[in-house]
C-alpha positions as a printed Julia matrix, in Angstrom:
113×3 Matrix{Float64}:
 59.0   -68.42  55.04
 56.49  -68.29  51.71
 53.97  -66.14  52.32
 51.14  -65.57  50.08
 48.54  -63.23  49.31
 44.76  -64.12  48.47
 42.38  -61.99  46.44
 39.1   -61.88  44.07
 36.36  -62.19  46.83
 33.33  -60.21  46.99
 29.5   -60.39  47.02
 27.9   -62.4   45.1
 24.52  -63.74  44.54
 22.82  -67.09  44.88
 24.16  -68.71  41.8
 26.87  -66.58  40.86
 30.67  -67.19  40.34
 33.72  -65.98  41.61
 37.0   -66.36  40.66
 39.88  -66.37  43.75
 43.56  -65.51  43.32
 46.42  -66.35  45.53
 50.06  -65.4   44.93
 52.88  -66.92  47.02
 56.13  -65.21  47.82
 58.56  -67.98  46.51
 58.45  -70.93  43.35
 55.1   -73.11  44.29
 56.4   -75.47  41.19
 57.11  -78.57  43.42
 54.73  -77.92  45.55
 50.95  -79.14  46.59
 48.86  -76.18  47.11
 45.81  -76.17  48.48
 42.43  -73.26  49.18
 41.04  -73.6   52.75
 37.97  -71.8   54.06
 36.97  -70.01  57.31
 32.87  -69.38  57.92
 31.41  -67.29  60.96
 31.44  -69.47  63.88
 33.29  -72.38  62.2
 36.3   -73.81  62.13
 39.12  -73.22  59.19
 38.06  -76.22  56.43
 39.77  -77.56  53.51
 38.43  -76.91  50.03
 40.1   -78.23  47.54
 43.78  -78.97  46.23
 46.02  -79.44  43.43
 49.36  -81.55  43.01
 52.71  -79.86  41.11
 51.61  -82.19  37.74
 47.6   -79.95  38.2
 45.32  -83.03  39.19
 43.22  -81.52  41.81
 41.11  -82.77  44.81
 37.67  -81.64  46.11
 35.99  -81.64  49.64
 32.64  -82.98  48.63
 30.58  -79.55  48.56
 33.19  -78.24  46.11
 33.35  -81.01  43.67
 31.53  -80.21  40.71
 31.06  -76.45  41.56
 34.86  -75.37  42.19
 37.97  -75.28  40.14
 41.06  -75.11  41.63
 44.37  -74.36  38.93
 47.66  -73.28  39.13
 49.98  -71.03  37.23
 53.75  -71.82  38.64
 55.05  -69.08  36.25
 53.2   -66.83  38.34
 53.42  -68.59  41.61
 49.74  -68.61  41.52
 47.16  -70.9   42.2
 43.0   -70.38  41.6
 39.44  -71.22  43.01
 36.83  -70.73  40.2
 33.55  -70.94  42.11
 30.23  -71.3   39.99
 27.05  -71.65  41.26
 27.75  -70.18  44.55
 25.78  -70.83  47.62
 24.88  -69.0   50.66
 26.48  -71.81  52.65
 29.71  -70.97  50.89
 30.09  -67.65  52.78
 33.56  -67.56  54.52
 37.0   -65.98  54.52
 39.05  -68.26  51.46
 42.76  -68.86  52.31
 45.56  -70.77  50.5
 48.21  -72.83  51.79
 49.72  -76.16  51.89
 47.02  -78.39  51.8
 47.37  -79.64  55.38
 48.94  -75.61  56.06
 52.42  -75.45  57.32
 52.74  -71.62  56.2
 51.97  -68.29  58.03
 47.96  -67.75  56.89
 47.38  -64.81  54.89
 45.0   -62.29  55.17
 42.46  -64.31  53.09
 39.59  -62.74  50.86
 35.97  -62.71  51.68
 33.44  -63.98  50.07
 29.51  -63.57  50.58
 26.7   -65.02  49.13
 23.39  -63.55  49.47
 20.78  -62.32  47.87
C-alpha cells in the first residue's frame, strides 16, 4: 500500500502562511491527490485537490487562500496556505481525495495569535 508522509506545519499567526509537504511512497503521476483536514472536536474534512494534468479543486474556505500543487518527480504534492485563520487550526493529511490509503501521521498546524 502507498503510504505517505506529511510535513511543514507549525504556528502561525493570524494572517500568516504556511507551506505543507506530503511525500507518498510510490509514483502519484496518474493519480488524484487530495489534502484533508482534522480540527479538535471535528470530523476529518476535505480541503482541496488536484487531478494528474494539476487543475485543482477547493472546499469553499480554501478557495482563494490555499494552493494545492504537485511535483510527480518527487511524488509530492503541496498546500500553500496564505492568510491563515484561527479557524484553520487542525491536523493536515493527504490522500486520495475521497482516501482509500492508510492516513499518515499528518502535520499540525495552529493559528493564533
Amino acid at each position: 500500500q502507498v503510504q505517505v508522509v506529511e510535513s511543514g506545519g507549525g504556528w502561525v499567526q493570524p494572517g500568516g502562511s504556511l507551506r505543507l509537504s506530503c511525500e507518498a511512497s510510490a509514483s502519484i503521476r496518474q493519480t488524484h491527490m487530495g489534502w484533508h483536514r482534522q480540527a479538535p472536536g471535528r470530523q476529518r474534512e476535505w480541503v482541496a485537490a488536484i487531478a494528474p494534468n494539476g487543475a485543482p479543486l477547493y472546499a469553499d474556505f480554501a478557495e482563494g487562500r490555499f494552493t494545492i500543487s504537485r511535483d510527480d518527480a518527487k511524488n509530492t504534492i503541496y498546500l500553500k496556505m496564505n492568510r491563515l485563520e484561527p479557524e484553520d487550526t487542525a491536523v493536515y493529511y493527504c490522500n486520495r481525495p475521497t482516501g482509500g490509503w492508510p492516513w499518515g501521521q499528518g502535520t499540525q498546524v495552529t493559528v493564533s495569535t
